[in-house]
Amino acid sequence: DAMVIQNPRYQVTQFGKPVTLSCSQTLNHNVMYWYQQKSSQAPKLLFHYYDKDFNNEADTPDNFQSRRPNTSFCFLDIRSPGLGDAAMYLCATSSLDEGQGYEQYFGPGTRLTVT
Amino acid sequence: RKEVEQDPGPFNVPEGATVAFNCTYSNSASQSFFWYRQDCRKEPKLLMSVYSSGNEDGRFTAQLNRASQYISLLIRDSKLSDSATYLCVVNRAVVMRFGAGTRLTVKP
């Protein structure tokens, strides 16, 4: 059974048109992450939520925002997508509860195309 | 300098070969270490955690040297299905840092 679910798997948007990507998890993990991955590059952390606490990476553009309305769901909003934002967007979860590993579990990703 | 650096690859090896990947990390406060595997156009998946004592899982052996800030992955008796990108991952508190990955292709 899928534990980290991302929708949609493929998203096409127009230059400048806002787009929202969604992620849900059934693991009840307290941390959720959003990564951007471009071809042949490492996943780049955009931000993460530790419970309700939002943590932005210093180099994440203001164009990228996130919401976490509850433990299970997290959204990535791209306010004005540019051609350079075309990438795979990966959602991941992790539990920092004592006794559990720190490994992250990834969703299948959403591949974003900007036209 | 990148926080996690890996052999750039690509590695092209015949079936049955032994191949080793290396990784170095710059932050001595790093706490946990992992190797992830990523297939083309798929998400990363945990291959194995890496411990100071070294750990083995079948054909895969991982080593960590904290003093040298160095991590390695050894794959013995390579299979065609081992073809993938291998990502070295270093954890510090909540955040993981990924290496750029090393591409492995195993050929018949």
Coordinates of C-alpha atoms in Angstrom, one line a residue:
Chain A
D1 CA 0.0 0.0 0.0
A2 CA 1.3 3.4 -0.9
M3 CA 2.5 5.3 2.2
V4 CA 3.4 8.7 0.6
I5 CA 1.1 9.7 -2.2
Q6 CA 1.6 12.5 -4.6
N7 CA -1.0 14.0 -6.9
P8 CA -0.9 14.5 -9.7
R9 CA 1.9 12.4 -11.1
Y10 CA 2.3 14.7 -14.1
Q11 CA 1.3 18.3 -14.2
V12 CA 1.5 20.7 -17.1
T13 CA 1.1 24.4 -16.4
Q14 CA 1.6 27.6 -18.3
F15 CA 4.3 30.1 -17.7
G16 CA 3.1 32.3 -14.8
K17 CA 0.0 30.3 -14.0
P18 CA -0.1 29.3 -10.3
V19 CA 0.0 25.6 -9.6
T20 CA -0.4 23.4 -6.5
L21 CA 1.1 20.0 -6.0
S22 CA -0.2 17.8 -3.2
C23 CA 1.2 15.1 -0.9
S24 CA -0.4 12.9 1.6
Q25 CA 1.0 10.2 3.9
T26 CA -0.4 7.3 5.9
L27 CA 2.7 6.9 8.1
N28 CA 1.7 9.6 10.7
H29 CA 5.2 11.0 10.4
N30 CA 5.8 14.3 12.0
V31 CA 8.1 15.7 9.4
M32 CA 7.2 16.4 5.7
Y33 CA 9.6 17.6 3.1
W34 CA 9.5 19.0 -0.4
Y35 CA 12.4 18.6 -2.8
Q36 CA 13.0 19.7 -6.3
Q37 CA 15.0 17.4 -8.6
K38 CA 16.2 18.3 -12.0
S39 CA 17.7 15.9 -14.4
S40 CA 21.0 14.3 -13.3
Q41 CA 21.1 16.4 -10.1
A42 CA 20.6 15.6 -6.5
P43 CA 17.2 16.3 -4.8
K44 CA 17.3 19.9 -3.6
L45 CA 15.5 20.6 -0.3
L46 CA 13.0 23.4 -0.7
F47 CA 11.5 23.4 2.8
H48 CA 10.2 21.1 5.5
Y49 CA 7.5 21.0 8.2
Y50 CA 8.3 19.7 11.6
D51 CA 4.8 19.2 12.9
K52 CA 3.3 22.7 12.2
D53 CA 6.7 24.5 12.2
F54 CA 7.6 25.6 8.8
N55 CA 11.3 25.7 7.9
N56 CA 12.4 27.3 4.6
E57 CA 15.8 26.7 3.1
A58 CA 17.7 29.9 2.7
D59 CA 18.0 29.6 -1.1
T60 CA 14.4 28.6 -1.8
P61 CA 12.8 31.3 -4.0
D62 CA 9.8 33.2 -2.7
N63 CA 7.9 31.9 -5.7
F64 CA 7.6 28.6 -3.7
Q65 CA 5.2 28.3 -0.8
S66 CA 3.9 25.5 1.3
R67 CA 1.0 24.6 3.5
R68 CA 0.4 21.8 5.9
P69 CA -3.2 21.8 7.1
N70 CA -2.9 18.6 9.1
T71 CA -0.4 15.8 9.8
S72 CA -1.4 13.9 6.7
F73 CA -1.3 16.5 4.0
C74 CA 1.2 19.0 2.6
F75 CA 1.0 21.2 -0.4
L76 CA 3.5 22.9 -2.6
D77 CA 2.3 26.1 -4.3
I78 CA 4.3 27.7 -7.1
R79 CA 2.9 31.2 -7.5
S80 CA 4.3 32.1 -10.9
P81 CA 6.0 29.1 -12.5
G82 CA 8.9 29.9 -14.8
L83 CA 10.5 27.6 -17.4
G84 CA 13.3 27.0 -14.9
D85 CA 10.8 25.5 -12.4
A86 CA 10.2 22.5 -14.7
A87 CA 11.4 19.5 -12.6
M88 CA 10.4 16.5 -10.6
Y89 CA 9.0 17.5 -7.2
L90 CA 9.4 15.0 -4.5
C91 CA 7.6 14.8 -1.2
A92 CA 9.1 12.9 1.7
T93 CA 8.3 12.1 5.3
S94 CA 10.3 11.2 8.3
S95 CA 9.7 10.4 11.9
L96 CA 11.9 11.8 14.5
D97 CA 10.2 9.9 17.3
E98 CA 12.6 8.2 19.7
G99 CA 13.5 4.7 18.6
Q100 CA 12.7 5.2 14.9
G101 CA 15.2 5.7 12.2
Y102 CA 15.8 9.0 10.5
E103 CA 15.4 7.7 7.0
Q104 CA 13.0 9.5 4.7
Y105 CA 10.2 7.9 2.7
F106 CA 9.6 9.4 -0.6
G107 CA 6.5 9.7 -2.7
P108 CA 6.6 8.9 -6.4
G109 CA 7.0 12.5 -7.3
T110 CA 5.1 15.0 -9.5
R111 CA 6.8 15.8 -12.8
L112 CA 6.1 19.5 -13.6
T113 CA 6.2 20.8 -17.2
V114 CA 6.0 24.6 -17.8
T115 CA 4.9 25.7 -21.2
Chain B
R1 CA 32.1 23.2 -1.4
K2 CA 29.1 20.9 -1.5
E3 CA 28.1 19.3 1.8
V4 CA 28.1 15.8 0.3
E5 CA 30.4 14.8 -2.5
Q6 CA 30.3 11.6 -4.5
D7 CA 32.3 10.0 -7.3
P8 CA 30.8 11.5 -10.4
G9 CA 30.7 8.2 -12.3
P10 CA 29.3 6.9 -14.5
F11 CA 30.4 3.4 -13.7
N12 CA 29.9 0.8 -16.5
V13 CA 30.7 -2.7 -15.3
P14 CA 30.0 -6.3 -16.5
E15 CA 27.7 -8.6 -14.6
G16 CA 29.4 -10.3 -11.7
A17 CA 31.8 -7.4 -11.1
T18 CA 32.5 -5.8 -7.8
V19 CA 32.1 -2.0 -7.7
A20 CA 32.7 0.5 -5.0
F21 CA 31.3 4.0 -4.5
N22 CA 32.8 6.6 -2.3
C23 CA 31.3 9.7 -0.6
T24 CA 32.7 12.4 1.6
Y25 CA 30.8 14.9 3.8
S26 CA 31.9 18.2 5.2
N27 CA 29.8 18.7 8.3
S28 CA 31.3 16.8 11.3
A29 CA 28.1 17.2 13.2
S30 CA 26.3 14.9 10.8
Q31 CA 24.5 12.2 12.6
S32 CA 23.1 9.5 10.3
F33 CA 24.2 8.2 7.0
F34 CA 22.4 6.4 4.2
W35 CA 22.7 5.0 0.7
Y36 CA 19.6 5.5 -1.4
R37 CA 19.0 4.0 -4.8
Q38 CA 17.1 5.9 -7.5
D39 CA 15.9 4.4 -10.8
C40 CA 15.4 6.5 -13.8
R41 CA 12.4 8.9 -13.4
K42 CA 11.5 7.3 -10.0
E43 CA 11.8 8.4 -6.4
P44 CA 14.8 7.6 -4.2
K45 CA 14.4 4.5 -2.1
L46 CA 16.4 3.6 0.9
L47 CA 19.0 1.0 0.1
M48 CA 20.7 0.8 3.5
S49 CA 21.7 2.8 6.6
V50 CA 25.4 3.1 7.3
Y51 CA 26.9 2.5 10.7
S52 CA 30.4 3.1 12.1
S53 CA 30.8 -0.6 12.6
G54 CA 30.0 -1.3 9.0
N55 CA 27.0 -3.2 7.8
E56 CA 26.2 -5.8 5.2
D57 CA 23.0 -6.7 3.4
G58 CA 23.5 -9.6 1.0
R59 CA 25.8 -8.3 -1.8
F60 CA 25.9 -4.8 -0.4
T61 CA 28.4 -3.6 2.2
A62 CA 28.4 -0.1 3.6
Q63 CA 31.2 1.5 5.7
L64 CA 31.5 4.8 7.6
N65 CA 34.7 6.4 8.8
R66 CA 33.7 9.4 11.0
A67 CA 37.3 10.5 11.5
S68 CA 37.8 10.9 7.7
Q69 CA 34.1 11.9 7.1
Y70 CA 33.9 9.2 4.5
I71 CA 31.2 6.7 3.5
S72 CA 31.5 3.8 1.0
L73 CA 29.2 1.3 -0.7
L74 CA 30.5 -2.0 -2.1
I75 CA 28.4 -4.1 -4.4
R76 CA 29.6 -7.6 -5.1
D77 CA 28.5 -9.9 -7.9
S78 CA 26.7 -7.1 -9.8
K79 CA 23.4 -7.9 -11.4
L80 CA 21.7 -6.2 -14.3
S81 CA 19.0 -5.0 -11.9
D82 CA 21.6 -3.1 -9.9
S83 CA 21.7 -0.5 -12.7
A84 CA 20.6 2.8 -11.1
T85 CA 21.9 6.0 -9.5
Y86 CA 23.2 5.6 -6.0
L87 CA 22.8 8.6 -3.7
C88 CA 24.9 9.2 -0.6
V89 CA 22.8 10.9 2.0
V90 CA 23.9 12.5 5.3
N91 CA 21.5 13.5 8.0
R92 CA 21.9 16.3 10.6
A93 CA 18.9 16.8 12.9
V94 CA 15.8 17.1 10.7
V95 CA 17.5 17.7 7.4
M96 CA 19.1 15.3 4.9
R97 CA 21.7 16.4 2.4
F98 CA 22.0 14.4 -0.8
G99 CA 25.1 13.8 -2.9
A100 CA 24.6 14.3 -6.7
G101 CA 24.6 10.5 -7.1
T102 CA 26.7 8.0 -9.0
R103 CA 25.2 6.3 -12.0
L104 CA 25.9 2.6 -12.3
T105 CA 25.2 0.6 -15.4
V106 CA 25.7 -3.2 -15.3
K107 CA 26.0 -4.8 -18.7
P108 CA 25.6 -8.4 -19.7

